[in-house]
Short mmCIF file of N, CA and C in Angstrom, two decimals:
data_model
loop_
_atom_site.label_atom_id
_atom_site.label_comp_id
_atom_site.label_asym_id
_atom_site.label_seq_id
_atom_site.Cartn_x
_atom_site.Cartn_y
_atom_site.Cartn_z
N UNK A 11 -12.86 7.05 11.35
CA UNK A 11 -12.60 5.63 11.28
C UNK A 11 -11.43 5.07 11.84
N UNK A 12 -11.41 4.21 12.96
CA UNK A 12 -10.45 3.66 13.62
C UNK A 12 -10.49 2.15 13.68
N UNK A 13 -9.49 1.75 14.05
CA UNK A 13 -9.72 -0.03 14.06
C UNK A 13 -8.42 -0.36 15.05
N UNK A 14 -8.08 -1.71 14.89
CA UNK A 14 -6.78 -2.30 15.86
C UNK A 14 -5.91 -3.24 15.04
N UNK A 15 -4.98 -3.29 15.08
CA UNK A 15 -4.23 -4.53 14.71
C UNK A 15 -4.48 -5.77 15.61
N UNK A 16 -4.55 -6.79 15.03
CA UNK A 16 -5.00 -8.26 15.47
C UNK A 16 -3.93 -9.11 15.82
N UNK A 17 -2.96 -9.16 14.82
CA UNK A 17 -1.46 -9.74 14.50
C UNK A 17 -0.86 -9.31 13.67
N UNK A 18 0.32 -9.47 13.51
CA UNK A 18 1.47 -9.12 12.52
C UNK A 18 2.24 -10.23 12.24
N UNK A 19 2.65 -10.30 11.05
CA UNK A 19 3.41 -11.32 10.70
C UNK A 19 4.68 -11.17 9.50
N UNK A 20 5.51 -11.84 9.34
CA UNK A 20 6.48 -11.45 8.53
C UNK A 20 7.07 -12.64 8.08
N UNK A 21 8.16 -12.84 7.29
CA UNK A 21 8.78 -14.10 6.43
C UNK A 21 9.81 -13.81 5.88
N UNK A 22 11.14 -14.19 6.46
CA UNK A 22 12.26 -13.53 5.24
C UNK A 22 12.51 -14.68 4.14
N UNK A 23 11.80 -15.57 4.05
CA UNK A 23 11.80 -16.55 2.78
C UNK A 23 10.59 -16.53 1.94
N UNK A 24 10.51 -16.39 0.69
CA UNK A 24 9.44 -16.85 0.09
C UNK A 24 8.43 -18.00 0.50
N UNK A 25 7.31 -17.54 0.83
CA UNK A 25 6.54 -18.55 1.56
C UNK A 25 5.07 -18.08 0.93
N UNK A 26 4.15 -18.90 0.84
CA UNK A 26 2.72 -18.19 0.74
C UNK A 26 2.22 -17.69 2.06
N UNK A 27 2.62 -18.52 3.16
CA UNK A 27 2.11 -18.08 4.91
C UNK A 27 3.32 -17.28 5.31
N UNK A 28 3.01 -16.41 6.39
CA UNK A 28 3.58 -15.62 7.20
C UNK A 28 3.74 -16.12 8.40
N UNK A 29 4.55 -16.51 9.28
CA UNK A 29 4.15 -16.69 10.87
C UNK A 29 4.05 -15.56 11.40
N UNK A 30 3.09 -15.54 12.38
CA UNK A 30 2.75 -14.50 13.49
C UNK A 30 3.93 -14.12 14.15
N UNK A 31 4.45 -12.80 14.62
CA UNK A 31 5.32 -12.44 15.40
C UNK A 31 4.80 -11.57 16.41
N UNK A 32 5.40 -11.51 17.56
CA UNK A 32 5.15 -10.70 18.82
C UNK A 32 5.01 -9.09 18.30
N UNK A 33 6.06 -8.83 17.42
CA UNK A 33 5.85 -7.24 16.95
C UNK A 33 6.59 -7.37 15.38
N UNK A 34 6.48 -6.42 14.56
CA UNK A 34 7.05 -6.10 13.44
C UNK A 34 7.98 -4.97 13.41
N UNK A 35 8.96 -4.74 12.68
CA UNK A 35 9.48 -3.25 12.66
C UNK A 35 9.18 -2.69 11.17
N UNK A 36 8.55 -1.45 11.05
CA UNK A 36 8.39 -1.17 9.67
C UNK A 36 9.50 -0.08 9.41
N UNK A 37 10.07 -0.25 8.44
CA UNK A 37 11.12 0.83 7.57
C UNK A 37 10.89 1.51 6.43
N UNK A 38 10.46 2.87 6.84
CA UNK A 38 10.32 4.04 6.00
C UNK A 38 10.80 3.47 4.97
N UNK A 39 10.36 3.98 3.84
CA UNK A 39 10.80 3.45 2.11
C UNK A 39 10.88 2.23 1.74
N UNK A 40 10.61 0.99 2.86
CA UNK A 40 11.33 -0.24 2.61
C UNK A 40 10.52 -1.35 2.87
N UNK A 41 9.55 -1.18 4.07
CA UNK A 41 8.52 -2.30 4.45
C UNK A 41 8.85 -2.86 5.90
N UNK A 42 8.34 -4.30 5.82
CA UNK A 42 8.74 -4.64 6.98
C UNK A 42 9.98 -5.53 7.15
N UNK A 43 10.75 -5.03 8.33
CA UNK A 43 12.33 -5.45 8.46
C UNK A 43 12.57 -7.07 8.41
N UNK A 44 13.47 -7.56 7.51
CA UNK A 44 13.37 -9.01 7.72
C UNK A 44 12.68 -9.71 6.96
N UNK A 45 11.76 -8.87 6.08
CA UNK A 45 10.73 -9.70 5.49
C UNK A 45 10.90 -9.95 3.89
N UNK A 46 11.01 -10.76 3.18
CA UNK A 46 11.26 -11.38 1.89
C UNK A 46 10.73 -9.95 0.97
N UNK A 47 9.63 -9.10 1.40
CA UNK A 47 8.93 -8.14 0.37
C UNK A 47 9.54 -6.97 0.75
N UNK A 48 10.39 -6.52 1.30
CA UNK A 48 10.71 -5.48 1.77
C UNK A 48 11.53 -5.27 0.62
N UNK A 49 12.00 -3.54 0.75
CA UNK A 49 12.71 -3.10 -0.46
C UNK A 49 12.15 -1.83 -1.32
N UNK A 50 13.02 -1.12 -2.00
CA UNK A 50 12.58 0.19 -2.62
C UNK A 50 12.03 -0.46 -3.82
N UNK A 51 12.49 -1.50 -4.52
CA UNK A 51 11.86 -1.83 -5.93
C UNK A 51 11.00 -3.01 -5.60
N UNK A 52 10.22 -3.51 -6.35
CA UNK A 52 9.48 -4.74 -6.24
C UNK A 52 9.89 -5.92 -5.97
N UNK A 53 9.40 -6.67 -5.09
CA UNK A 53 10.16 -8.02 -4.67
C UNK A 53 9.42 -9.51 -4.73
N UNK A 54 7.77 -9.04 -5.37
CA UNK A 54 7.18 -10.05 -5.66
C UNK A 54 7.58 -10.87 -6.96
N UNK A 55 7.92 -12.14 -6.91
CA UNK A 55 8.46 -12.63 -8.18
C UNK A 55 8.14 -12.19 -9.23
N UNK A 56 6.14 -12.53 -9.41
CA UNK A 56 5.83 -12.24 -10.69
C UNK A 56 6.37 -10.84 -11.31
N UNK A 57 6.30 -9.69 -10.67
CA UNK A 57 6.48 -8.26 -10.82
C UNK A 57 7.90 -8.34 -11.11
N UNK A 58 8.80 -8.90 -10.56
CA UNK A 58 10.42 -8.82 -10.83
C UNK A 58 10.40 -9.23 -12.44
N UNK A 59 9.74 -10.19 -12.36
CA UNK A 59 10.11 -10.94 -13.95
C UNK A 59 9.60 -10.01 -15.09
N UNK A 60 8.77 -9.29 -14.64
CA UNK A 60 7.89 -7.99 -15.73
C UNK A 60 9.15 -7.12 -15.63
N UNK A 61 9.40 -6.30 -14.46
CA UNK A 61 10.28 -5.48 -14.30
C UNK A 61 11.00 -5.11 -13.07
N UNK A 62 12.02 -5.52 -12.99
CA UNK A 62 12.65 -5.71 -11.45
C UNK A 62 13.03 -4.28 -10.84
N UNK A 63 12.75 -3.11 -11.68
CA UNK A 63 13.22 -1.83 -11.47
C UNK A 63 11.94 -0.96 -10.95
N UNK A 64 10.57 -1.87 -11.16
CA UNK A 64 9.55 -1.16 -10.76
C UNK A 64 9.28 -0.68 -9.21
N UNK A 65 8.88 0.49 -8.68
CA UNK A 65 9.25 1.02 -7.20
C UNK A 65 8.12 -0.08 -6.63
N UNK A 66 8.28 -0.63 -5.09
CA UNK A 66 7.74 -1.30 -4.52
C UNK A 66 6.64 -0.62 -4.07
N UNK A 67 5.39 -0.75 -4.73
CA UNK A 67 4.03 -0.30 -3.94
C UNK A 67 3.33 -1.39 -3.02
N UNK A 68 4.20 -2.40 -2.87
CA UNK A 68 3.55 -3.60 -1.99
C UNK A 68 4.46 -3.78 -1.07
N UNK A 69 4.78 -2.97 -0.14
CA UNK A 69 5.86 -3.26 1.03
C UNK A 69 5.12 -3.87 2.13
N UNK A 70 4.03 -3.56 2.33
CA UNK A 70 3.44 -4.06 3.44
C UNK A 70 1.95 -4.34 3.07
N UNK A 71 1.40 -5.67 3.46
CA UNK A 71 0.04 -6.14 3.06
C UNK A 71 -0.72 -6.35 4.12
N UNK A 72 -1.80 -5.59 4.00
CA UNK A 72 -2.68 -5.52 5.41
C UNK A 72 -4.16 -6.51 4.88
N UNK A 73 -4.66 -6.94 5.62
CA UNK A 73 -5.77 -8.03 5.76
C UNK A 73 -6.83 -7.70 6.56
N UNK A 74 -7.99 -7.59 6.42
CA UNK A 74 -9.19 -7.55 7.34
C UNK A 74 -9.66 -8.73 8.07
N UNK A 75 -9.49 -9.06 9.05
CA UNK A 75 -9.89 -10.00 10.09
C UNK A 75 -11.28 -10.49 9.60
N UNK A 76 -12.26 -9.45 9.30
CA UNK A 76 -13.44 -9.91 9.03
C UNK A 76 -13.61 -10.70 7.80
N UNK A 77 -12.82 -10.87 6.88
CA UNK A 77 -12.72 -11.82 5.83
C UNK A 77 -12.78 -13.18 6.12
N UNK A 78 -11.80 -13.47 7.57
CA UNK A 78 -11.78 -14.81 7.92
C UNK A 78 -12.81 -15.27 8.17
N UNK A 79 -14.00 -14.46 8.69
CA UNK A 79 -15.43 -15.26 9.46
C UNK A 79 -16.02 -15.44 8.21
N UNK A 80 -16.19 -14.43 6.95
CA UNK A 80 -16.82 -14.31 5.78
C UNK A 80 -16.51 -15.89 5.35
N UNK A 81 -15.05 -16.16 4.93
CA UNK A 81 -14.96 -17.55 4.30
C UNK A 81 -14.93 -18.95 5.26
N UNK A 82 -14.86 -18.05 6.44
CA UNK A 82 -15.21 -19.01 7.66
C UNK A 82 -16.65 -19.88 7.22
N UNK A 83 -17.68 -18.87 7.15
CA UNK A 83 -18.85 -19.16 7.01
C UNK A 83 -19.05 -20.28 5.84
N UNK A 84 -18.18 -20.33 4.87
CA UNK A 84 -18.22 -21.17 3.44
C UNK A 84 -17.46 -22.25 3.88
N UNK A 85 -17.16 -22.31 4.82
CA UNK A 85 -16.16 -23.99 5.46
C UNK A 85 -14.48 -23.82 5.12
N UNK A 86 -14.11 -22.64 5.13
CA UNK A 86 -12.75 -22.37 4.80
C UNK A 86 -12.26 -21.84 6.28
N UNK A 87 -10.80 -22.27 6.58
CA UNK A 87 -10.17 -22.21 7.85
C UNK A 87 -8.92 -20.99 7.50
N UNK A 88 -9.07 -19.74 7.79
CA UNK A 88 -7.93 -18.97 7.32
C UNK A 88 -7.69 -18.24 8.89
N UNK A 89 -6.47 -18.51 9.11
CA UNK A 89 -5.79 -17.37 10.50
C UNK A 89 -4.94 -16.40 9.75
N UNK A 90 -4.72 -15.38 10.94
CA UNK A 90 -3.61 -14.37 10.40
C UNK A 90 -2.30 -15.10 10.03
N UNK A 91 -1.78 -14.13 8.80
CA UNK A 91 -0.61 -14.73 8.46
C UNK A 91 -1.07 -15.82 7.10
N UNK A 92 -1.98 -16.56 7.17
CA UNK A 92 -2.19 -17.54 6.37
C UNK A 92 -2.28 -17.14 4.80
N UNK A 93 -2.73 -15.89 4.92
CA UNK A 93 -2.88 -15.69 3.04
C UNK A 93 -1.89 -14.40 2.77
N UNK A 94 -0.52 -14.71 3.79
CA UNK A 94 0.41 -13.88 3.33
C UNK A 94 0.78 -12.57 3.79
N UNK A 95 -0.37 -11.81 4.72
CA UNK A 95 -0.50 -10.83 5.08
C UNK A 95 0.59 -10.23 5.97
N UNK A 96 1.10 -9.20 6.26
CA UNK A 96 1.85 -8.48 7.26
C UNK A 96 1.29 -8.15 8.67
N UNK A 97 0.18 -7.51 8.16
CA UNK A 97 -0.56 -6.68 9.42
C UNK A 97 -2.28 -7.17 9.02
N UNK A 98 -2.76 -7.58 10.37
CA UNK A 98 -4.12 -8.37 10.16
C UNK A 98 -4.63 -7.17 11.09
N UNK A 99 -5.82 -6.72 10.59
CA UNK A 99 -6.70 -5.60 10.98
C UNK A 99 -8.12 -5.87 11.33
N UNK A 100 -8.67 -5.12 12.40
CA UNK A 100 -10.09 -5.25 12.63
C UNK A 100 -10.84 -3.89 12.79
N UNK A 101 -11.78 -3.75 12.33
CA UNK A 101 -12.79 -2.49 12.60
C UNK A 101 -12.54 -1.59 11.57
N UNK A 102 -11.52 -1.57 10.32
CA UNK A 102 -11.37 -0.69 9.49
C UNK A 102 -11.62 -1.19 8.10
N UNK A 103 -12.49 -0.76 7.33
CA UNK A 103 -12.98 -1.12 6.09
C UNK A 103 -11.96 -0.82 4.79
N UNK A 104 -10.63 -1.84 5.16
CA UNK A 104 -9.78 -1.56 4.23
C UNK A 104 -9.98 -1.59 2.82
N UNK A 105 -10.99 -2.25 2.05
CA UNK A 105 -11.19 -2.38 0.82
C UNK A 105 -11.98 -1.20 0.22
N UNK A 106 -12.43 -0.44 1.22
CA UNK A 106 -13.06 0.96 1.06
C UNK A 106 -12.36 2.06 0.89
N UNK A 107 -11.20 2.15 1.48
CA UNK A 107 -10.18 3.20 1.63
C UNK A 107 -9.87 3.56 0.23
N UNK A 108 -9.58 4.92 0.01
CA UNK A 108 -9.09 5.40 -1.30
C UNK A 108 -7.57 5.40 -1.25
N UNK A 109 -6.89 5.60 -2.59
CA UNK A 109 -5.77 5.57 -2.72
C UNK A 109 -5.11 7.25 -1.63
N UNK A 110 -4.06 6.93 -1.15
CA UNK A 110 -3.17 7.69 -0.42
C UNK A 110 -3.65 7.96 0.79
N UNK A 111 -4.83 6.97 1.16
CA UNK A 111 -5.08 7.17 2.97
C UNK A 111 -3.78 7.14 3.68
N UNK A 112 -3.66 7.66 4.74
CA UNK A 112 -2.35 7.02 5.78
C UNK A 112 -3.70 6.61 6.76
N UNK A 113 -2.45 5.64 7.23
CA UNK A 113 -2.92 4.54 8.44
C UNK A 113 -1.61 4.93 9.71
N UNK A 114 -2.15 5.36 10.50
CA UNK A 114 -1.43 5.66 11.65
C UNK A 114 -1.44 4.48 12.91
N UNK A 115 -0.53 3.90 13.19
CA UNK A 115 -0.39 2.46 13.82
C UNK A 115 0.42 2.66 14.81
N UNK A 116 -0.02 2.20 16.01
CA UNK A 116 0.81 2.39 17.25
C UNK A 116 1.36 3.58 17.34
N UNK A 117 2.31 3.74 17.96
CA UNK A 117 2.97 5.32 18.32
C UNK A 117 3.48 5.92 17.28
N UNK A 118 4.07 5.32 16.25
CA UNK A 118 4.52 6.09 15.14
C UNK A 118 4.72 5.74 13.96
N UNK A 119 4.23 4.52 13.53
CA UNK A 119 4.19 3.93 11.97
C UNK A 119 2.87 4.58 11.31
N UNK A 120 3.55 4.76 10.18
CA UNK A 120 2.51 5.49 9.20
C UNK A 120 2.89 4.68 7.90
N UNK A 121 1.42 4.08 7.35
CA UNK A 121 1.58 3.70 5.92
C UNK A 121 0.72 4.28 5.15
N UNK A 122 0.94 4.15 3.75
CA UNK A 122 0.29 5.03 2.82
C UNK A 122 -0.29 3.82 1.92
N UNK A 123 -1.67 3.87 1.78
CA UNK A 123 -2.13 3.00 0.95
C UNK A 123 -2.07 3.11 -0.42
N UNK A 124 -1.81 1.90 -1.28
CA UNK A 124 -1.10 2.15 -2.78
C UNK A 124 -2.20 1.50 -3.54
N UNK A 125 -3.04 0.34 -3.16
CA UNK A 125 -3.99 -0.06 -3.93
C UNK A 125 -4.39 -1.66 -3.37
N UNK A 126 -5.06 -2.26 -4.37
CA UNK A 126 -5.44 -3.70 -3.68
C UNK A 126 -4.60 -4.82 -3.88
N UNK A 127 -4.66 -5.86 -3.14
CA UNK A 127 -3.71 -6.99 -3.56
C UNK A 127 -4.39 -7.70 -4.95
N UNK A 128 -3.83 -8.35 -5.43
CA UNK A 128 -4.08 -9.26 -6.58
C UNK A 128 -4.36 -10.54 -6.15
N UNK A 129 -5.26 -11.17 -5.94
CA UNK A 129 -5.22 -12.50 -5.48
C UNK A 129 -4.66 -13.74 -6.43
N UNK A 130 -4.05 -14.62 -6.44
CA UNK A 130 -3.11 -15.24 -7.38
C UNK A 130 -3.66 -16.94 -6.87
N UNK A 131 -3.51 -17.64 -8.05
CA UNK A 131 -3.80 -19.20 -7.94
C UNK A 131 -3.12 -19.74 -6.77
N UNK A 132 -2.12 -19.17 -6.08
CA UNK A 132 -1.58 -19.70 -4.72
C UNK A 132 -2.64 -19.71 -3.85
N UNK A 133 -3.57 -19.02 -3.94
CA UNK A 133 -4.60 -19.35 -3.17
C UNK A 133 -5.40 -20.50 -3.00
N UNK A 134 -5.64 -20.89 -4.09
CA UNK A 134 -6.30 -22.39 -4.25
C UNK A 134 -5.19 -23.24 -3.62
N UNK A 135 -4.17 -23.26 -3.87
CA UNK A 135 -2.96 -24.38 -3.53
C UNK A 135 -3.01 -24.44 -1.96
N UNK A 136 -3.32 -23.06 -1.23
CA UNK A 136 -3.24 -22.85 0.25
C UNK A 136 -4.70 -23.88 0.49
N UNK A 137 -5.98 -23.59 0.00
CA UNK A 137 -7.05 -24.17 0.25
C UNK A 137 -7.87 -24.30 -1.23
N UNK A 138 -8.28 -25.39 -1.75
CA UNK A 138 -9.04 -25.40 -2.80
C UNK A 138 -10.34 -24.78 -2.88
N UNK A 139 -10.35 -24.03 -3.74
CA UNK A 139 -11.88 -23.04 -4.08
C UNK A 139 -11.55 -21.81 -3.23
N UNK A 140 -10.88 -21.47 -2.39
CA UNK A 140 -10.70 -20.17 -1.62
C UNK A 140 -10.68 -18.94 -2.52
N UNK A 141 -10.03 -19.32 -3.85
CA UNK A 141 -9.70 -18.09 -4.49
C UNK A 141 -10.81 -17.57 -4.98
N UNK A 142 -11.87 -18.32 -5.43
CA UNK A 142 -13.54 -17.95 -5.80
C UNK A 142 -14.20 -17.10 -4.75
N UNK A 143 -13.61 -17.08 -3.46
CA UNK A 143 -14.28 -16.56 -2.26
C UNK A 143 -13.55 -15.26 -2.11
N UNK A 144 -12.35 -14.98 -2.43
CA UNK A 144 -11.40 -13.73 -2.46
C UNK A 144 -11.40 -12.77 -3.71
N UNK A 145 -12.12 -13.38 -4.76
CA UNK A 145 -11.98 -12.66 -6.15
C UNK A 145 -13.25 -13.09 -6.87
N UNK A 146 -13.91 -12.07 -7.38
CA UNK A 146 -15.14 -12.37 -8.09
C UNK A 146 -15.61 -11.34 -8.89
N UNK A 147 -16.92 -11.23 -9.06
CA UNK A 147 -17.55 -10.13 -9.77
C UNK A 147 -18.68 -9.76 -9.05
N UNK A 148 -19.14 -8.34 -9.19
CA UNK A 148 -20.17 -7.83 -8.44
C UNK A 148 -21.28 -8.10 -9.97
N UNK A 149 -22.40 -7.41 -9.30
CA UNK A 149 -23.85 -7.37 -10.09
C UNK A 149 -23.65 -6.88 -11.75
N UNK A 150 -22.65 -5.87 -11.71
CA UNK A 150 -22.32 -5.30 -13.06
C UNK A 150 -21.28 -5.91 -13.78
N UNK A 151 -20.69 -6.92 -13.14
CA UNK A 151 -19.81 -7.88 -13.86
C UNK A 151 -18.14 -7.12 -13.53
N UNK A 152 -17.73 -6.19 -12.50
CA UNK A 152 -16.93 -5.75 -12.42
C UNK A 152 -16.06 -6.78 -11.38
N UNK A 153 -14.62 -6.93 -11.10
CA UNK A 153 -13.97 -7.54 -10.71
C UNK A 153 -13.66 -7.16 -9.27
N UNK A 154 -14.08 -7.86 -8.13
CA UNK A 154 -14.26 -7.52 -6.84
C UNK A 154 -13.10 -8.22 -6.18
N UNK A 155 -11.77 -7.53 -5.84
CA UNK A 155 -10.93 -8.12 -5.00
C UNK A 155 -11.00 -7.88 -3.48
N UNK A 156 -11.09 -9.13 -2.53
CA UNK A 156 -11.12 -8.86 -1.03
C UNK A 156 -9.94 -9.24 -0.70
N UNK A 157 -8.84 -9.56 -0.98
CA UNK A 157 -7.66 -10.22 -0.31
C UNK A 157 -6.72 -9.26 0.25
N UNK A 158 -7.25 -8.29 0.66
CA UNK A 158 -6.54 -7.07 1.28
C UNK A 158 -5.94 -6.09 0.69
N UNK A 159 -5.20 -5.32 1.19
CA UNK A 159 -4.72 -3.95 0.40
C UNK A 159 -3.27 -3.90 0.78
N UNK A 160 -2.39 -3.40 -0.16
CA UNK A 160 -0.80 -3.01 -0.15
C UNK A 160 -0.84 -1.50 0.12
N UNK A 161 0.52 -1.31 0.83
CA UNK A 161 0.88 -0.18 1.39
C UNK A 161 2.48 0.14 1.14
N UNK A 162 2.75 1.67 1.34
CA UNK A 162 4.39 1.95 1.34
C UNK A 162 4.40 2.37 2.99
N UNK A 163 5.41 2.43 3.39
CA UNK A 163 6.03 2.77 4.50
C UNK A 163 6.51 4.20 4.54
N UNK A 164 5.50 5.21 5.05
CA UNK A 164 5.93 6.68 5.06
C UNK A 164 6.74 7.03 6.43
N UNK A 165 6.35 6.34 7.45
CA UNK A 165 7.27 6.49 8.49
C UNK A 165 7.57 5.36 9.47
N UNK A 166 8.51 5.07 9.92
CA UNK A 166 8.86 3.69 10.46
C UNK A 166 8.31 3.66 12.09
N UNK A 167 8.29 2.28 12.38
CA UNK A 167 8.06 2.11 13.75
C UNK A 167 7.96 0.82 13.98
N UNK A 168 7.42 0.33 15.37
CA UNK A 168 7.32 -1.13 15.75
C UNK A 168 5.60 -1.21 15.73
N UNK A 169 5.22 -2.30 15.28
CA UNK A 169 3.48 -2.43 15.09
C UNK A 169 3.52 -3.77 15.94
N UNK A 170 2.40 -3.98 16.84
CA UNK A 170 2.40 -4.93 17.79
C UNK A 170 0.86 -5.53 17.51
N UNK A 171 -0.06 -6.69 17.82
CA UNK A 171 -1.09 -6.66 18.05
C UNK A 171 -1.55 -5.80 19.26
N UNK A 172 -2.88 -5.51 19.23
CA UNK A 172 -3.70 -4.31 19.81
C UNK A 172 -3.27 -3.24 19.72
N UNK A 173 -2.23 -3.03 18.65
CA UNK A 173 -2.23 -1.19 18.30
C UNK A 173 -3.42 -0.85 17.83
N UNK A 174 -3.57 0.44 17.95
CA UNK A 174 -4.60 1.29 17.28
C UNK A 174 -4.40 1.75 16.02
N UNK A 175 -5.46 1.56 15.06
CA UNK A 175 -5.23 2.01 13.48
C UNK A 175 -5.83 3.15 13.49
N UNK A 176 -5.43 4.46 13.38
CA UNK A 176 -6.06 5.84 12.98
C UNK A 176 -6.14 6.07 11.29
N UNK A 177 -7.23 6.35 10.85
CA UNK A 177 -7.30 6.43 9.46
C UNK A 177 -7.23 7.77 9.35
N UNK A 178 -6.43 8.71 8.20
CA UNK A 178 -6.54 9.62 7.85
C UNK A 178 -6.61 9.75 6.21
N UNK A 179 -7.77 10.08 5.94
CA UNK A 179 -8.40 10.08 4.34
C UNK A 179 -7.51 11.40 3.65
N UNK A 180 -7.22 11.13 2.20
CA UNK A 180 -6.44 12.00 1.61
C UNK A 180 -7.40 13.10 1.20
N UNK A 181 -6.65 14.26 0.92
CA UNK A 181 -8.12 15.51 0.45
C UNK A 181 -8.35 15.42 -1.23
N UNK A 182 -9.13 16.13 -1.52
CA UNK A 182 -9.37 15.99 -2.74
C UNK A 182 -10.22 14.72 -2.96
N UNK A 183 -10.59 14.23 -4.46
CA UNK A 183 -11.52 13.51 -4.62
C UNK A 183 -11.48 11.88 -4.07
N UNK A 184 -12.13 11.08 -3.69
CA UNK A 184 -11.91 9.74 -3.39
C UNK A 184 -11.33 9.17 -4.70
N UNK A 185 -10.19 8.56 -4.76
CA UNK A 185 -9.76 7.57 -5.75
C UNK A 185 -10.02 6.13 -5.36
N UNK A 186 -10.63 5.34 -5.88
CA UNK A 186 -10.96 3.96 -5.58
C UNK A 186 -9.79 3.12 -5.60
N UNK A 187 -9.38 2.23 -4.97
CA UNK A 187 -8.13 1.43 -5.16
C UNK A 187 -8.33 0.38 -6.22
N UNK A 188 -6.94 0.21 -6.95
CA UNK A 188 -7.27 -0.72 -8.25
C UNK A 188 -5.96 -1.76 -7.76
N UNK A 189 -5.72 -2.58 -8.72
CA UNK A 189 -4.82 -3.85 -7.98
C UNK A 189 -3.34 -2.99 -8.51
N UNK A 190 -2.62 -3.58 -7.41
CA UNK A 190 -1.10 -3.09 -7.74
C UNK A 190 0.00 -4.05 -7.47
#
């Protein structure tokens, strides 16, 4: 499986959306250089309130561009960075990847997939009703989260729109993504 980067975004301040950039630099073990969520320990406000010493499993947020078309068909307008992601992708089934998948991006960057983003109420503040489109339930009543995946940086490097993404699945049994 392979795909490509369609946009990169970062923000040095807490804000729901992140402005698009020409490039971002990923720092091993930390996240996106200059982004408010970079760090060894958790930087998301709700997680810090629970336990600020937790390891940061949410260093880099990836979102599949295909979601924008899906919610667009229901009247919502979402563009890269709009839901706070750092890397917008195309052609990779992000939500179907197992825990531990490596994403090799561009010339040197490597991300390790840690889990699903847990959508929050801020999504409805961004666009009323959007939360119900990015989190819901399947036929069996299980929660389905569509707002992207989270990862940690294993190897740093610069990431730009147009960069290729190579997917390397982990050895062993497939461990489905859970919220992190």
